XYZ file of C-alpha atoms in Angstrom:
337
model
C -13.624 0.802 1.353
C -12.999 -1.582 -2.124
C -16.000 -0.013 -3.115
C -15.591 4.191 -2.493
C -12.402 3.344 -4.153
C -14.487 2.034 -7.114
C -16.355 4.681 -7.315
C -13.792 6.843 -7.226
C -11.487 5.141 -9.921
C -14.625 5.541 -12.263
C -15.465 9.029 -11.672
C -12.122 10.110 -11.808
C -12.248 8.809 -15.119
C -15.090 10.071 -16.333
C -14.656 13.297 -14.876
C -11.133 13.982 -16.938
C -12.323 12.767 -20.284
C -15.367 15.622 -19.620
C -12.427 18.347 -18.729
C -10.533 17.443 -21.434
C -13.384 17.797 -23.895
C -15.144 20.620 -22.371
C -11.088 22.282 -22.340
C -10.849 21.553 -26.228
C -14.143 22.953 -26.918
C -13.302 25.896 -24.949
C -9.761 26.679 -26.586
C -11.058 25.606 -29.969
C -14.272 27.092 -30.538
C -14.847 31.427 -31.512
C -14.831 33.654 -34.077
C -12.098 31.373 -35.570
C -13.284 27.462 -35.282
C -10.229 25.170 -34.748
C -10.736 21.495 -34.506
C -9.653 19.778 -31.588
C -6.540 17.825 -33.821
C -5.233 21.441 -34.276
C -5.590 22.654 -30.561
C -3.701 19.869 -29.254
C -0.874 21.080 -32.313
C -0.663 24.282 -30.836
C 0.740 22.504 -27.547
C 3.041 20.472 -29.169
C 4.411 23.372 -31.032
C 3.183 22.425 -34.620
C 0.664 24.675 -35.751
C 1.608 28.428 -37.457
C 2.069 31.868 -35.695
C -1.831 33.171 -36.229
C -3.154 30.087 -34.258
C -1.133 29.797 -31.534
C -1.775 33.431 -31.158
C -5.621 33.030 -31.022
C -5.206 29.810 -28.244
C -2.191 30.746 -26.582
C -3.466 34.730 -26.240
C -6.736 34.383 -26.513
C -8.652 31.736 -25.009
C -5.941 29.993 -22.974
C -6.369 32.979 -19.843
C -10.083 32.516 -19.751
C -9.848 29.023 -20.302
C -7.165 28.747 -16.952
C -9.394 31.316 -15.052
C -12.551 29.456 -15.626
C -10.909 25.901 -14.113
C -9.558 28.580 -11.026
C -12.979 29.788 -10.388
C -15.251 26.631 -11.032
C -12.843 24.979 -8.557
C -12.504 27.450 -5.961
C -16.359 28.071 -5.960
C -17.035 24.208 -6.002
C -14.467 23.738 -3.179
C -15.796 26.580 -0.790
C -19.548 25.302 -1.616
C -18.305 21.361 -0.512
C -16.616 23.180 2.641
C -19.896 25.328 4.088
C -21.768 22.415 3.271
C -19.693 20.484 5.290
C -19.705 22.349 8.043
C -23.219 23.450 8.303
C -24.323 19.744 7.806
C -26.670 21.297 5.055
C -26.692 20.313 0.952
C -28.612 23.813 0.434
C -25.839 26.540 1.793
C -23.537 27.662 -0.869
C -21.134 30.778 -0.597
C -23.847 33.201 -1.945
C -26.182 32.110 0.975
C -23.708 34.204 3.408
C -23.938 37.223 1.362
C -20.860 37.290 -0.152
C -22.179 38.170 -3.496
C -24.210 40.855 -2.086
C -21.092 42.395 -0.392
C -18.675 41.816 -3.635
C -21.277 43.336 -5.574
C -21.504 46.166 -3.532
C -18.129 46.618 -3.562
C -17.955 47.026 -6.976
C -20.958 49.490 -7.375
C -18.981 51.956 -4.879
C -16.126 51.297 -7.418
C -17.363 52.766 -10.373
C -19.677 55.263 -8.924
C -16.618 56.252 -6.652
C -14.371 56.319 -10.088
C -16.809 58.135 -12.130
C -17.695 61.007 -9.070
C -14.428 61.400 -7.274
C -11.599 60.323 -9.841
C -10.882 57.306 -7.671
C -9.877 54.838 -9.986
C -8.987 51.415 -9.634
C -9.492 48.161 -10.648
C -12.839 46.453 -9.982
C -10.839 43.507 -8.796
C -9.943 45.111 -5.594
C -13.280 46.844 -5.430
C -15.196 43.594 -5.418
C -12.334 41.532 -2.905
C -12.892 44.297 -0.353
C -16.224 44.710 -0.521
C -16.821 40.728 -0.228
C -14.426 40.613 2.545
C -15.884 43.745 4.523
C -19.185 41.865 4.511
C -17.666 38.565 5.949
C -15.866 40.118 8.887
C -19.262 42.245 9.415
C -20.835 38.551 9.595
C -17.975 37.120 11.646
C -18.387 39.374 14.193
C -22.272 39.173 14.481
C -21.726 35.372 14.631
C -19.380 35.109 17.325
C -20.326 34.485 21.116
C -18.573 33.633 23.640
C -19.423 30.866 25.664
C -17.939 27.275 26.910
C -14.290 26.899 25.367
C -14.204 30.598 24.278
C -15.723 32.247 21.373
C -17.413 30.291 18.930
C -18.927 30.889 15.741
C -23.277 30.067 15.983
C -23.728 28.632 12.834
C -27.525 29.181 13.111
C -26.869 32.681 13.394
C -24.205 32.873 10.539
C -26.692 31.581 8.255
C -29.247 34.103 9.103
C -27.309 37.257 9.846
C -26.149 36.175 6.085
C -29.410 36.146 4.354
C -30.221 39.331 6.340
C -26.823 40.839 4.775
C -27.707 39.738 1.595
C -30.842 41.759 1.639
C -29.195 44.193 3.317
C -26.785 44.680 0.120
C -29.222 44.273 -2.691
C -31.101 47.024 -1.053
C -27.726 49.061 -1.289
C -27.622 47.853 -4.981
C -30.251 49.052 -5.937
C -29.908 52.681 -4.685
C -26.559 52.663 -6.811
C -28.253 51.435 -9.490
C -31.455 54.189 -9.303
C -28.201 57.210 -8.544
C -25.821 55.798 -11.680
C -25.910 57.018 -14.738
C -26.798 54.806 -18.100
C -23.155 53.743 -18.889
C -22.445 53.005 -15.429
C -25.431 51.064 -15.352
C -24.797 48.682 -18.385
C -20.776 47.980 -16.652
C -22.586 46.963 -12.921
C -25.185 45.051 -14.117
C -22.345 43.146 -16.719
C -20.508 42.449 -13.912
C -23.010 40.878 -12.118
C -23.726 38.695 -14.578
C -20.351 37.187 -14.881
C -17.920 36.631 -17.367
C -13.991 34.972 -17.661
C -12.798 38.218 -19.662
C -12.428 40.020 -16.766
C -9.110 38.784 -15.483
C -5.799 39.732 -15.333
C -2.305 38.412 -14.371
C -2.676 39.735 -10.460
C -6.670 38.038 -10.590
C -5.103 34.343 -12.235
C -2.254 34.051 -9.907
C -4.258 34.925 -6.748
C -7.216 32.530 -7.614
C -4.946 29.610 -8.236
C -2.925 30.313 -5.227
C -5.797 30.464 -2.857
C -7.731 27.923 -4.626
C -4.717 25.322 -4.807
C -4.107 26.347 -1.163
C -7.460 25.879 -0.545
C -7.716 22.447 -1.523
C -4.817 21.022 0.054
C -5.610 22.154 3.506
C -9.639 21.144 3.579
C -8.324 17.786 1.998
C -5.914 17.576 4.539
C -8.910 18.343 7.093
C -10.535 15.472 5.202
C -11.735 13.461 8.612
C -12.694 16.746 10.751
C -14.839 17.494 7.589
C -16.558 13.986 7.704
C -16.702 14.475 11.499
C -18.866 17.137 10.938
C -21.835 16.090 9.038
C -22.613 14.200 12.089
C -23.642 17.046 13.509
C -20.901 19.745 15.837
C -21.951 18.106 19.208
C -20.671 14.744 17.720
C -17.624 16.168 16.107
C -17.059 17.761 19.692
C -17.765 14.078 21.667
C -15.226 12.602 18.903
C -12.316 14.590 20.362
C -12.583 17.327 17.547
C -11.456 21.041 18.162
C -14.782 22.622 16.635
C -14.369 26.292 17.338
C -11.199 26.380 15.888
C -12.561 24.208 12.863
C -15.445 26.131 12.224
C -13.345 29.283 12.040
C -10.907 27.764 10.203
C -13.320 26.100 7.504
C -15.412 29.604 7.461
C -12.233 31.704 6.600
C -11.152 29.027 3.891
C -14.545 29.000 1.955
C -14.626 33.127 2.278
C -11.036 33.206 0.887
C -12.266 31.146 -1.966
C -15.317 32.656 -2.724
C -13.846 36.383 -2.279
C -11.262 35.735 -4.977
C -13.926 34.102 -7.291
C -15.993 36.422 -7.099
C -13.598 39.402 -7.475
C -12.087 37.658 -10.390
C -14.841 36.540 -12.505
C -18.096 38.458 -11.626
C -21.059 37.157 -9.543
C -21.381 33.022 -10.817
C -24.013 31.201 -9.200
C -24.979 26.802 -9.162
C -21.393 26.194 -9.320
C -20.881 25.952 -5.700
C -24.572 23.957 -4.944
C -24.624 21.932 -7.791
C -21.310 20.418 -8.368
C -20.882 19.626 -4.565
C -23.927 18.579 -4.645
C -23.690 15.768 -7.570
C -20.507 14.297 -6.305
C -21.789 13.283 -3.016
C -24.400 11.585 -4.831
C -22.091 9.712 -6.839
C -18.699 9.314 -5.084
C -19.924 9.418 -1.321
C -19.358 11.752 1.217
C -15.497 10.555 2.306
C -13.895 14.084 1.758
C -10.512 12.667 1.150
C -12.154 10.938 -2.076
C -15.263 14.056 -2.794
C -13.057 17.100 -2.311
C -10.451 16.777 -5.313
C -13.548 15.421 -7.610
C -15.340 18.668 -6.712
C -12.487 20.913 -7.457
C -11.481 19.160 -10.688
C -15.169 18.819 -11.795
C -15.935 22.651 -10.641
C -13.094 23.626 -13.218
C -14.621 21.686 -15.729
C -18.292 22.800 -15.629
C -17.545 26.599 -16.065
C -15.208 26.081 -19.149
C -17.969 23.775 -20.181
C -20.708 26.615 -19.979
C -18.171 28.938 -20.922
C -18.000 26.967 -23.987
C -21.933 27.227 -23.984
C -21.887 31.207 -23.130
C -20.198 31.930 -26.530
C -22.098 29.616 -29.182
C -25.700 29.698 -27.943
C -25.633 33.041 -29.428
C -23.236 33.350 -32.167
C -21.159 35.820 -32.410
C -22.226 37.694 -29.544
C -21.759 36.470 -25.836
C -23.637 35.647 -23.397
C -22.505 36.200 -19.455
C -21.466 32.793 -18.022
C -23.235 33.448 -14.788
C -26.609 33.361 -17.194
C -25.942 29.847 -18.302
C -24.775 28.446 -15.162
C -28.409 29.499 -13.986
C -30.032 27.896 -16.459
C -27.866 24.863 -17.193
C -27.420 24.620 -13.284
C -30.607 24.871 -11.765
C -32.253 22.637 -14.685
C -29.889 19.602 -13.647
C -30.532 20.377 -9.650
C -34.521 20.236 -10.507
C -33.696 17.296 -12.140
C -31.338 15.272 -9.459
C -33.698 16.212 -6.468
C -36.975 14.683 -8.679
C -35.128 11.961 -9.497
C -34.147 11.033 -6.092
C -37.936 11.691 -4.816
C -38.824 8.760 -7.334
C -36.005 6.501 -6.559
């Protein structure tokens, strides 16, 4: 135990000092560079009008939306991975994205066709969450102790939905018309500008709720890399659990997704590192994934708007690239080791 609490002490540490740089990189760097020294003036209330206007206005709502999302997405991925007992699932294996996304295709084509406006926000959340009750139910049987969720089944009836839904996609995408085309395929992309006050408040509530309660599930959620029938032979409630776990991570994901666009790696990879590092004691991984999460989309935030100076790339395209470079390299590196 000395030592998981060493580890932890250190990568705590390491993993502020890399929020708190990526954060001041984030809030300091656009159109306007201003250096760090002047960022942290702003919050003490000592810098002039104009640039407290461009941090406080500007960049502080994407800045406090990215650490929302990168949590919440890093939290739900640690949770299905969890409870699947598998490093590869992540909340886009279900076919969340593919439902959000649809969702937000109906949106605008509905919009532009029928004059139903709304916000994509609520387009996206419903469409994500139609597809995970559609999955619930095809993933429920009934059987000793009541119904149960078949994880084997989830898993595949989610790749099948996921197909199922870029198919869809792409029928929107051959009816829309070209300015239609250019918002959907933004949107999938990703990007932190798309939030408002409703979005920010309802990511951080879930996400923060989100958080406590697997962390407070801590044991169950060691319990179940073991394997269910273990978990179930160790006194464990694991239908309840496995609903319970599956409508936190959907809850997550739903309002990340909504929120922010379509944002892949961020669930696998970050998840993914810290058990390396840290372990795989949930009461000491889980608030290192959420706080790291956070970090690593303001960092490629950060990334999304200099790489290309002054225009912007979509976040989701560097968390692609910047994410599936560093898996490559942490699975070739643990072939060698």
């Amino acid at each position: 135990m000395k030592r998981i609490w060493r580890r932890f002490v250190f990568w705590s540490a390491i993993t502020v000092v890399f929020v708190v740089i990526a954060s001041l990189l984030s809030l300091g760097w656009g159109p306007s560079h201003i250096s760090p020294f002047r960022v942290i003036g702003v919050f003490l209330g000592k810098e002039e009008a104009l640039v407290r206007d461009i941090v406080l206005k500007v960049r502080f709502p994407r800045w406090i939306l990215g650490l929302a999302v990168g949590g919440a997405l890093s939290l739900a991925g640690a949770i299905l991975q969890s409870m699947f007992a598998n490093p590869l699932v992540e909340p886009y294996t279900l076919g969340l994205s593919g439902g959000a996304t649809l969702g937000v295709c109906v949106g605008i084509i509905a919009g532009k066709w029928f004059g139903w406006e709304g916000h994509l926000f609520w387009w996206s959340l419903g469409g994500g969450l139609f597809f995970m009750g559609l999955l619930y139910l095809l993933s429920r049987r009934r059987g000793i102790g009541g119904v149960s969720l078949q994880l084997s089944d989830m898993l595949l009836f989610g790749l099948m939905l996921s197909f199922l839904a870029s198919g869809l996609v792409m029928l929107f995408l051959a009816l829309a018309r070209a300015a239609d085309l250019h918002q959907i395929i933004f949107w999938t992309m990703g990007s932190l500008e798309q939030g408002g006050q409703i979005s920010l408040a309802l990511v951080w509530g879930i996400a923060i709720g989100g958080l406590i309660l697997s962390w407070l599930l801590g044991r169950e959620m060691d319990g179940f890399l073991l394997g269910e029938e273990e978990a179930f032979y160790l006194g464990m409630p694991v239908h309840l659990l496995k609903k319970l776990f599956f409508f936190v991570a959907v809850a997550l994901t739903s309002v990340s997704i909504a929120s922010a666009g379509l944002i892949g790696f961020v669930g696998l990879l970050v998840p993914h590192f810290y058990k390396r590092v840290v372990g795989t004691v949930h009461r000491f991984f889980l608030p290192l994934v959420f706080l790291g999460g956070g970090g690593f989309l303001v960092f490629c935030d950060f990334l999304a708007r200099v790489v290309i100076a002054p225009l912007e790339l979509p976040v989701g395209v560097i968390t692609g690239i910047l994410g599936g470079t560093l898996f490559i390299f942490m699975l070739v590196k643990e072939q060698r080791l």
